[in-house]
PDB file of C-alpha atoms in Angstrom:
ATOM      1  CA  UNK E1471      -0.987  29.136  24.245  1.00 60.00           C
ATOM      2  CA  UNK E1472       2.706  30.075  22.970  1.00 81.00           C
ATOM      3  CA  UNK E1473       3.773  27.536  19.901  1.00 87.00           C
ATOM      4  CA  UNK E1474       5.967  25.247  20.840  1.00 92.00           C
ATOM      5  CA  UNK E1475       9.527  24.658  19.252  1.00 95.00           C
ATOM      6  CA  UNK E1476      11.405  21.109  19.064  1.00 96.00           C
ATOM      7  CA  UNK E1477      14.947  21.789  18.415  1.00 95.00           C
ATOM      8  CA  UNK E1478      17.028  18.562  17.521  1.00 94.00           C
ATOM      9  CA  UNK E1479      20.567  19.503  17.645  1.00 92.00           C
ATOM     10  CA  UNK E1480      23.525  17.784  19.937  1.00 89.00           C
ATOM     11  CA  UNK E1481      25.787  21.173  20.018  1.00 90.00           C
ATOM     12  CA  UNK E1482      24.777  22.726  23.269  1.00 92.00           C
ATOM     13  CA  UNK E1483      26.023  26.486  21.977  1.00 92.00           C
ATOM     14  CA  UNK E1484      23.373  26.567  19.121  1.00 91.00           C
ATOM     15  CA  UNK E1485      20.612  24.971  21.217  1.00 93.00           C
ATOM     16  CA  UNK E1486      21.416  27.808  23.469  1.00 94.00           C
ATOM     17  CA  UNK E1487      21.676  30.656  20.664  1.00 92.00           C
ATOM     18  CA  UNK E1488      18.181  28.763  19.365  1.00 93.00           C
ATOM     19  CA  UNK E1489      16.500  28.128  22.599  1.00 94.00           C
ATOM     20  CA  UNK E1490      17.415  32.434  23.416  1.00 94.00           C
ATOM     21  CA  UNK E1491      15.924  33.858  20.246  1.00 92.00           C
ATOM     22  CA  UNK E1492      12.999  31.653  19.828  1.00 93.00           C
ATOM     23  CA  UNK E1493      11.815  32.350  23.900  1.00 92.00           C
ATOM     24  CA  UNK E1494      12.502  36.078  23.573  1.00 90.00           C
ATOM     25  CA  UNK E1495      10.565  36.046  20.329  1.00 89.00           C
ATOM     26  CA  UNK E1496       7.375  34.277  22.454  1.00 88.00           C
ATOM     27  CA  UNK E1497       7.874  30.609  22.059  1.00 92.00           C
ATOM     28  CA  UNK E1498       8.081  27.931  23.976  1.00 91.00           C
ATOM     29  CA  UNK E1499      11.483  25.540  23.478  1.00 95.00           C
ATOM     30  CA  UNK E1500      11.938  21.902  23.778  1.00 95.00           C
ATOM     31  CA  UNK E1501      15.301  20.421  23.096  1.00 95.00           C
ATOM     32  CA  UNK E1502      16.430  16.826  22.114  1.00 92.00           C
ATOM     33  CA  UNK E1503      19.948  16.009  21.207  1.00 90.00           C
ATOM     34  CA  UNK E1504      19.650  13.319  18.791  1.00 90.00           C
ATOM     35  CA  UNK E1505      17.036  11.514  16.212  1.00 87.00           C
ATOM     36  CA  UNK E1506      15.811   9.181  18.333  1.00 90.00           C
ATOM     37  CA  UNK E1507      15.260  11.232  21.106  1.00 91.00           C
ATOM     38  CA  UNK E1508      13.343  13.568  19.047  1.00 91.00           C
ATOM     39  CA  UNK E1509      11.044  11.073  17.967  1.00 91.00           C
ATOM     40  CA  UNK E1510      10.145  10.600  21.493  1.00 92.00           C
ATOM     41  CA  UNK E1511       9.689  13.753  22.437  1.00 92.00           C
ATOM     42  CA  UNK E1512       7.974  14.925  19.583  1.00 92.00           C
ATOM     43  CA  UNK E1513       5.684  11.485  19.763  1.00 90.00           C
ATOM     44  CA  UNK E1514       4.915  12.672  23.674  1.00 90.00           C
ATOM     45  CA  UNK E1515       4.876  16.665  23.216  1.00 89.00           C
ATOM     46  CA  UNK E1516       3.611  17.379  19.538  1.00 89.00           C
ATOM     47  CA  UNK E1517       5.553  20.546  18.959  1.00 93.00           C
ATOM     48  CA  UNK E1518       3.946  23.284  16.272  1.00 92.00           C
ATOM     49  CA  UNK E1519       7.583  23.004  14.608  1.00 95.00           C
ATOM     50  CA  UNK E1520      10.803  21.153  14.574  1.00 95.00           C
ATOM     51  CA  UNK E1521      14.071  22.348  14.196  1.00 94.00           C
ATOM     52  CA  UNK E1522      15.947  19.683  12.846  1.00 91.00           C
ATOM     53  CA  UNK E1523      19.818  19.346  12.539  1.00 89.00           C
ATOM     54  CA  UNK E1524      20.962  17.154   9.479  1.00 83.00           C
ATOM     55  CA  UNK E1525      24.204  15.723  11.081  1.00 83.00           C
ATOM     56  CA  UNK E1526      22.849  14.206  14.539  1.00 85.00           C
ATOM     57  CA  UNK E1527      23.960  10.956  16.425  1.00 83.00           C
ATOM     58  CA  UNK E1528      22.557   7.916  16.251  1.00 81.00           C
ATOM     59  CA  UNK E1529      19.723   8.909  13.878  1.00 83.00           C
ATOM     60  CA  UNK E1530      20.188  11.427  11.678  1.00 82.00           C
ATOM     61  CA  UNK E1531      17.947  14.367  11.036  1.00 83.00           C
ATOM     62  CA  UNK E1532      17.339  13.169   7.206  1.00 85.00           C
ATOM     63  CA  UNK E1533      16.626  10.026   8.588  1.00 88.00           C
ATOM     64  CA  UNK E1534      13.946  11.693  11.181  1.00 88.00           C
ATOM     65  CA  UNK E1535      12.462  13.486   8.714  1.00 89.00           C
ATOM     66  CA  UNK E1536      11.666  10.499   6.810  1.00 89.00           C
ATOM     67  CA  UNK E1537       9.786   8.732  10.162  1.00 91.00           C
ATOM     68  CA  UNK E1538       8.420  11.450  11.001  1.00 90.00           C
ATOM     69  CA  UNK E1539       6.251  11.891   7.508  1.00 89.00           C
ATOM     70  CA  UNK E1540       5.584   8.530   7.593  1.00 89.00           C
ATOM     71  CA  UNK E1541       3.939   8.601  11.310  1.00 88.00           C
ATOM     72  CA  UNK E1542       0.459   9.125  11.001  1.00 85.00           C
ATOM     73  CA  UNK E1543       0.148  10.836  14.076  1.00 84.00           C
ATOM     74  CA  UNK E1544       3.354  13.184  13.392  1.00 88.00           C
ATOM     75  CA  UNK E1545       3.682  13.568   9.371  1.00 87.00           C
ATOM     76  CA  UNK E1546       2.246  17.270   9.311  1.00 88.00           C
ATOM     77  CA  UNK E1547       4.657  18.992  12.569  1.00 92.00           C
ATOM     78  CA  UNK E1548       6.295  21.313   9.954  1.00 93.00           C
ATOM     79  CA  UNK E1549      10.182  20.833  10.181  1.00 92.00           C
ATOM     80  CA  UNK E1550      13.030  22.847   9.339  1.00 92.00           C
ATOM     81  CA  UNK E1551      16.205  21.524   8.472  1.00 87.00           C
ATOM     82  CA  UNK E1552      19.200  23.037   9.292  1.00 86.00           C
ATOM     83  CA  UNK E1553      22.671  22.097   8.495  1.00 80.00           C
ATOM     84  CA  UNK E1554      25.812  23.383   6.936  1.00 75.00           C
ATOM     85  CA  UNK E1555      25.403  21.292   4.021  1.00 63.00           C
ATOM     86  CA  UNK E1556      24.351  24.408   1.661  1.00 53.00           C
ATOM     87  CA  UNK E1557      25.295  22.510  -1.836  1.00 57.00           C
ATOM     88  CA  UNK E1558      22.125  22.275  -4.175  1.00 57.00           C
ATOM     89  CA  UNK E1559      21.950  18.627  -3.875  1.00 59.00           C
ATOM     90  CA  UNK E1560      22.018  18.442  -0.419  1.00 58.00           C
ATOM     91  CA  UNK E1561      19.380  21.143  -0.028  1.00 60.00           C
ATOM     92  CA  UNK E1562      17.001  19.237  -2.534  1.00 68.00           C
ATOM     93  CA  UNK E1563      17.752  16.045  -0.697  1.00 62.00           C
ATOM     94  CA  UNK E1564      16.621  17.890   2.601  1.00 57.00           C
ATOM     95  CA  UNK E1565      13.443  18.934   1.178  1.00 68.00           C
ATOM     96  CA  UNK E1566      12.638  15.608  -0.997  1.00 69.00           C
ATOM     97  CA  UNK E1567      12.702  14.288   2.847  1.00 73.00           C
ATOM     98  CA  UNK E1568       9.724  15.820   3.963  1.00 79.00           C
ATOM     99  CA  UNK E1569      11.330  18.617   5.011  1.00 84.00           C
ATOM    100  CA  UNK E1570       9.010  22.015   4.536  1.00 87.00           C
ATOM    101  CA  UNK E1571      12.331  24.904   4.422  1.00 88.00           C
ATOM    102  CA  UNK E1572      15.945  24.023   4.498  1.00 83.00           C
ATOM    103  CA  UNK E1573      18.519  26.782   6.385  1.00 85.00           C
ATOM    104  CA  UNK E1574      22.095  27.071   5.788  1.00 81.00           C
ATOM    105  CA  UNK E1575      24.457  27.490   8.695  1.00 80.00           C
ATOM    106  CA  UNK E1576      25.655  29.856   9.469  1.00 80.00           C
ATOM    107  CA  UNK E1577      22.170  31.867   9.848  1.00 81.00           C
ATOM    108  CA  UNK E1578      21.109  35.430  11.391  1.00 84.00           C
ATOM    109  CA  UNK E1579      18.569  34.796  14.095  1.00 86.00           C
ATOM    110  CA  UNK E1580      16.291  37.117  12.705  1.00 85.00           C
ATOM    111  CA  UNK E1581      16.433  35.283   9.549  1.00 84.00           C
ATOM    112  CA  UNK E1582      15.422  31.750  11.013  1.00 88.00           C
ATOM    113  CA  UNK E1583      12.535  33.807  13.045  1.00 89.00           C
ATOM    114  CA  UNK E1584      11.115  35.037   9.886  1.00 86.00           C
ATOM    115  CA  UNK E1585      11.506  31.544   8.149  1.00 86.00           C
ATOM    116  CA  UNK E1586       9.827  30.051  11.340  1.00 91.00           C
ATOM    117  CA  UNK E1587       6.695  32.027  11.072  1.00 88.00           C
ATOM    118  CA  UNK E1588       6.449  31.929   7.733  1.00 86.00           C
ATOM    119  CA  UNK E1589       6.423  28.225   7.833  1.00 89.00           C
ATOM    120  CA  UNK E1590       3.883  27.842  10.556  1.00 87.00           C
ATOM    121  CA  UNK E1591       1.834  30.502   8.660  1.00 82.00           C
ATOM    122  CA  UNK E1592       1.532  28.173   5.300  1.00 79.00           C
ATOM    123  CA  UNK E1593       0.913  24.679   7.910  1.00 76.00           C
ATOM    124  CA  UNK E1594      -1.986  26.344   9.374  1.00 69.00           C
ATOM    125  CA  UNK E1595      -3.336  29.043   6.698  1.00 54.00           C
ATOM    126  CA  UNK E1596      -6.180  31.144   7.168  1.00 47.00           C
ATOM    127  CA  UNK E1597      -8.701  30.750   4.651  1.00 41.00           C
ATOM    128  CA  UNK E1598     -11.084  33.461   4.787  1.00 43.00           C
ATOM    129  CA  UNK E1599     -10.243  36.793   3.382  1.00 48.00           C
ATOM    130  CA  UNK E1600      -6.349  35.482   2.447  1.00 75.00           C
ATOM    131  CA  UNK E1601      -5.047  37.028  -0.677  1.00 82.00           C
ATOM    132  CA  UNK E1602      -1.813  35.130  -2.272  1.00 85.00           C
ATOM    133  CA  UNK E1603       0.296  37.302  -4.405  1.00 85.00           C
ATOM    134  CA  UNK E1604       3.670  36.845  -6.457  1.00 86.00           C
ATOM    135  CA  UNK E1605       4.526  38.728  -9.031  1.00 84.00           C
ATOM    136  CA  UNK E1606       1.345  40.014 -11.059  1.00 87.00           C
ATOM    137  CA  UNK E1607      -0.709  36.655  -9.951  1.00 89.00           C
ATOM    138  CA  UNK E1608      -3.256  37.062  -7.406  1.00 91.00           C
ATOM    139  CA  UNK E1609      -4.782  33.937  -5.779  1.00 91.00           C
ATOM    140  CA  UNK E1610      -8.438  34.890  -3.584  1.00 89.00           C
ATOM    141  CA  UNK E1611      -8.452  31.787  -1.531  1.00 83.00           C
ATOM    142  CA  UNK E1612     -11.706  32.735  -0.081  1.00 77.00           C
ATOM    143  CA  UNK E1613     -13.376  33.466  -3.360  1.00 81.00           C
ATOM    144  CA  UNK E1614     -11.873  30.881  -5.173  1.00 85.00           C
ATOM    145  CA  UNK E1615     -10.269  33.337  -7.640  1.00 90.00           C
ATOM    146  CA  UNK E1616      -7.038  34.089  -9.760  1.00 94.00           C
ATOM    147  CA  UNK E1617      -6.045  36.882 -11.541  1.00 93.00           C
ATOM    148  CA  UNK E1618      -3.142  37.743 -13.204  1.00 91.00           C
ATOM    149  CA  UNK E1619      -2.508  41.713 -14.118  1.00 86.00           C
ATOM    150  CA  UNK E1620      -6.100  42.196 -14.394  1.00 83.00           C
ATOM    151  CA  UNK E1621      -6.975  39.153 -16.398  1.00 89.00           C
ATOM    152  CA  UNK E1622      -8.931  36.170 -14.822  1.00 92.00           C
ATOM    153  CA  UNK E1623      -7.679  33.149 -14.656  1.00 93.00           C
ATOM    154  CA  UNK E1624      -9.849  29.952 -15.139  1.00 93.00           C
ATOM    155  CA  UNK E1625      -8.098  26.647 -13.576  1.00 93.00           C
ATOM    156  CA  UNK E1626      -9.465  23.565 -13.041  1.00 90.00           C
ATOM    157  CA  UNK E1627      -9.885  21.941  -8.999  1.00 89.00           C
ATOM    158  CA  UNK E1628      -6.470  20.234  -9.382  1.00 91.00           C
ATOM    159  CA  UNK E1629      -4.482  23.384 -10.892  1.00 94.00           C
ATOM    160  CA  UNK E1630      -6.032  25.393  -8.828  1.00 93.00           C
ATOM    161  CA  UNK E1631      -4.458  23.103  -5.370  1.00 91.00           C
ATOM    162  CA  UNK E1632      -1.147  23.133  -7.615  1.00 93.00           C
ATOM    163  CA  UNK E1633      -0.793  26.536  -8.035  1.00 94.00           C
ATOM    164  CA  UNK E1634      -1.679  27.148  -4.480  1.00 91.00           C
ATOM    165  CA  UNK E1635       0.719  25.183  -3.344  1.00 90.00           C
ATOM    166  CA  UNK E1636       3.102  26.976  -5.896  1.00 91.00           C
ATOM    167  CA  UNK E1637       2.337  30.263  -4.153  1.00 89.00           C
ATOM    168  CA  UNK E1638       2.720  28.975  -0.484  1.00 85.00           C
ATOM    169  CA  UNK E1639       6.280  28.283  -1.807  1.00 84.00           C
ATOM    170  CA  UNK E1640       7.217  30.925  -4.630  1.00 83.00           C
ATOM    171  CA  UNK E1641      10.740  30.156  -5.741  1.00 82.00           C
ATOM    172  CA  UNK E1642      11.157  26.291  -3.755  1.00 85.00           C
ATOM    173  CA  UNK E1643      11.280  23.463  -6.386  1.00 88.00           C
ATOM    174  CA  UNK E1644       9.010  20.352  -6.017  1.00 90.00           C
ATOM    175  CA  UNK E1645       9.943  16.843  -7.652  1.00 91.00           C
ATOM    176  CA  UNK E1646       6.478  15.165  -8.973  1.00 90.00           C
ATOM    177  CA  UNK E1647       6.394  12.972  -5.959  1.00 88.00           C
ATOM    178  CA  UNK E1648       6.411  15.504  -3.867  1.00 88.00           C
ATOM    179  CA  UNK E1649       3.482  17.533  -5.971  1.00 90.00           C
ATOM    180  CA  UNK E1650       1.498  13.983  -5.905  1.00 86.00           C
ATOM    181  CA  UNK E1651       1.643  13.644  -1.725  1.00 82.00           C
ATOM    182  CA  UNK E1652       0.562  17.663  -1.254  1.00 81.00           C
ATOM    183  CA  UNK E1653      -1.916  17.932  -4.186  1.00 85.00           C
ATOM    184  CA  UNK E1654      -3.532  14.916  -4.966  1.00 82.00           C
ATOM    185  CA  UNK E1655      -2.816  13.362  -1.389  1.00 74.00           C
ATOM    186  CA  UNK E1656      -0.492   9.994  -0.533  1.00 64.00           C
ATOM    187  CA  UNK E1657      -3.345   8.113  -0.317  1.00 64.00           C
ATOM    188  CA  UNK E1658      -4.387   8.281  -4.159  1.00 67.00           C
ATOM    189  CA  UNK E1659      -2.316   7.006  -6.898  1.00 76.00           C
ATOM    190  CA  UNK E1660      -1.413   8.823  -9.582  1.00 77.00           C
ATOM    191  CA  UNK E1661       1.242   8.232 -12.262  1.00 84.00           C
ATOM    192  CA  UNK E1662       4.186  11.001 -11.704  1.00 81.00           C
ATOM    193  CA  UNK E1663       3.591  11.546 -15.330  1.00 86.00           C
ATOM    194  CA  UNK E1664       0.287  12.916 -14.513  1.00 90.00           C
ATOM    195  CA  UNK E1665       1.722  16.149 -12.734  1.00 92.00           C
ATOM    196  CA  UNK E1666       3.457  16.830 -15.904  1.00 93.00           C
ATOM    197  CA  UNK E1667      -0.088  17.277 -18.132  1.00 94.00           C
ATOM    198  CA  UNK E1668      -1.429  19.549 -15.451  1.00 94.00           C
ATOM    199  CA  UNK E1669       1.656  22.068 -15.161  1.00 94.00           C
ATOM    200  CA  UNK E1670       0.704  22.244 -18.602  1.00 93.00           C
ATOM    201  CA  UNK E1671      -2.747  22.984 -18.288  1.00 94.00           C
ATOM    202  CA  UNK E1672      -1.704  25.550 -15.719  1.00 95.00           C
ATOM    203  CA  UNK E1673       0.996  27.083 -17.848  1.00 92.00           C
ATOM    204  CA  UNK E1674      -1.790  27.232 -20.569  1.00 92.00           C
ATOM    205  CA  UNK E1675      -3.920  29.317 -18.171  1.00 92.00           C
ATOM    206  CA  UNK E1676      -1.261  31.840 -16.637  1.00 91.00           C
ATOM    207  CA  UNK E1677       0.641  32.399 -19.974  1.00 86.00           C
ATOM    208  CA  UNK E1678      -1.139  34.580 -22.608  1.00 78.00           C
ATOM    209  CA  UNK E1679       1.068  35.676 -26.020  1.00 70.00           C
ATOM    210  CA  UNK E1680       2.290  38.605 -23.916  1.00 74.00           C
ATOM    211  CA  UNK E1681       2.983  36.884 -20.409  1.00 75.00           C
ATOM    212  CA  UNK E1682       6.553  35.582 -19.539  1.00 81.00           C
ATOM    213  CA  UNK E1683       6.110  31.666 -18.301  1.00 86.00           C
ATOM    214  CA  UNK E1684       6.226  31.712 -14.592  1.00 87.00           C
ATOM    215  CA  UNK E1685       6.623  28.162 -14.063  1.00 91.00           C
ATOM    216  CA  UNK E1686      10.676  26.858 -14.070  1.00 89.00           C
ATOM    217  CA  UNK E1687      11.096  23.134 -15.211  1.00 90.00           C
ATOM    218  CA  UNK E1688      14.327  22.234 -13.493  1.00 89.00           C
ATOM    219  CA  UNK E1689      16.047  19.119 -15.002  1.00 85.00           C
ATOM    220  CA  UNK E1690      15.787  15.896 -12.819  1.00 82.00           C
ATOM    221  CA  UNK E1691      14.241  17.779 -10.041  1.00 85.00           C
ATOM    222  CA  UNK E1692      10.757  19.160 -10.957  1.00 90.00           C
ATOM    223  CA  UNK E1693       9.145  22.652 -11.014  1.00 92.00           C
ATOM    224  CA  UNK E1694       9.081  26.078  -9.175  1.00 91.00           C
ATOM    225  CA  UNK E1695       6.884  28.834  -9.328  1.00 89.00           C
ATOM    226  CA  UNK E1696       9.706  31.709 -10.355  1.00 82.00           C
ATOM    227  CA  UNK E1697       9.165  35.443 -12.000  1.00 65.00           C
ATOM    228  CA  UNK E1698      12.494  34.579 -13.624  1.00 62.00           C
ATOM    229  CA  UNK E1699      11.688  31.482 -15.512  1.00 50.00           C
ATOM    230  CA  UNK E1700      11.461  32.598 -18.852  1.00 43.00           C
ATOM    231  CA  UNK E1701      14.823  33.952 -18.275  1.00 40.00           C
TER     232      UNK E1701
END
């Protein structure tokens, strides 16, 4: 069967513009025009993605991200955000919501296709045979295996999940909360703190004297996994 869209939005022109490329690209489109509508509906459909407008009446789309991670039944639809709100801090706020990509309006169509798939791609990977690569790091999910250049990498179960994740979302920046709830699960506690000692045990293992540190602390945000770091 076709995967099925939810877009959120309450201007009928882009829900149109939305509803057009996403059908002709072979999916099917549901539409709901405000927050709490598209709890509903997603509650009663279960989309394969959401489209979610930030600015939306009566609830608003950061708002819906938040109930929608916290609904048992509903906190792993993937969800998009999309707003004109393109200032960092808005864009980290978006994503410390829940949110799995943020887009910028205005956006190509064939850009927010791409971004679609490559979203659903990393909610439902395939785990035989899938080879991660960024940069010179190569992650063997099927044989449990990292390499960088032609060096192996030994990591640990927990770096191993982390830099995983890292490579699902080269370049996206994570706060330690957010690395606790995908890594080590929201149901186990962990001090935030705790994220810091194993970036370092995974820095330890990528980075020999000659390697440039691929992992970018950002300041009061948390890490990404960026070629550019050391720059």
């Amino acid at each position: 069967m076709k995967p099925l869209i939810l877009i959120v939005e309450d201007e009928a022109p882009i829900v149109t513009l939305l509803r057009y490329n996403l059908e002709r690209e072979g999916f099917r489109v549901i539409d709901a025009g405000d927050g709490e509508e598209a709890m509903l509906v997603a509650a009663e459909r279960r989309p394969d993605l959401i489209l979610l407008d930030w600015m939306l009446p009566l609830l608003s789309g950061i708002e819906a991200c938040r109930r929608l991670r916290r609904a048992p039944d509903l906190k792993n639809i993937p969800i998009i955000m999309l707003t004109a709100r393109g200032e960092e801090g808005d864009r980290i706020r978006g994503l410390n919501s829940g949110a799995d990509d943020y887009i910028t309006k205005p956006f190509s169509p064939a850009e927010l296709i791409a971004r679609v798939r490559a979203v659903m791609r990393r909610a439902r990977p395939s785990t035989e045979d899938e080879i991660l690569r960024f940069a010179d790091l190569t992650m063997d999910l099927a044989a449990h295996r990292v390499k960088r250049s032609e060096r192996d990498i030994h990591l640990g179960p927990t770096e191993f999940r982390l830099l995983r994740h890292f490579l699902e979302h080269p370049g996206r920046v994570f706060s330690r909360e957010q690395l606790l709830d995908t890594v080590w699960g929201p149901d186990v506690y962990v001090e935030p703190r705790t994220v810091d000692v194993h970036i370092r045990r995974l820095r330890k293992a990528l980075n020999s004297d000659n390697d440039d540190d691929m992992i970018r602390t950002v300041r009061s945000a948390g890490y990404a996994l960026d070629a550019n770091a050391a720059a």
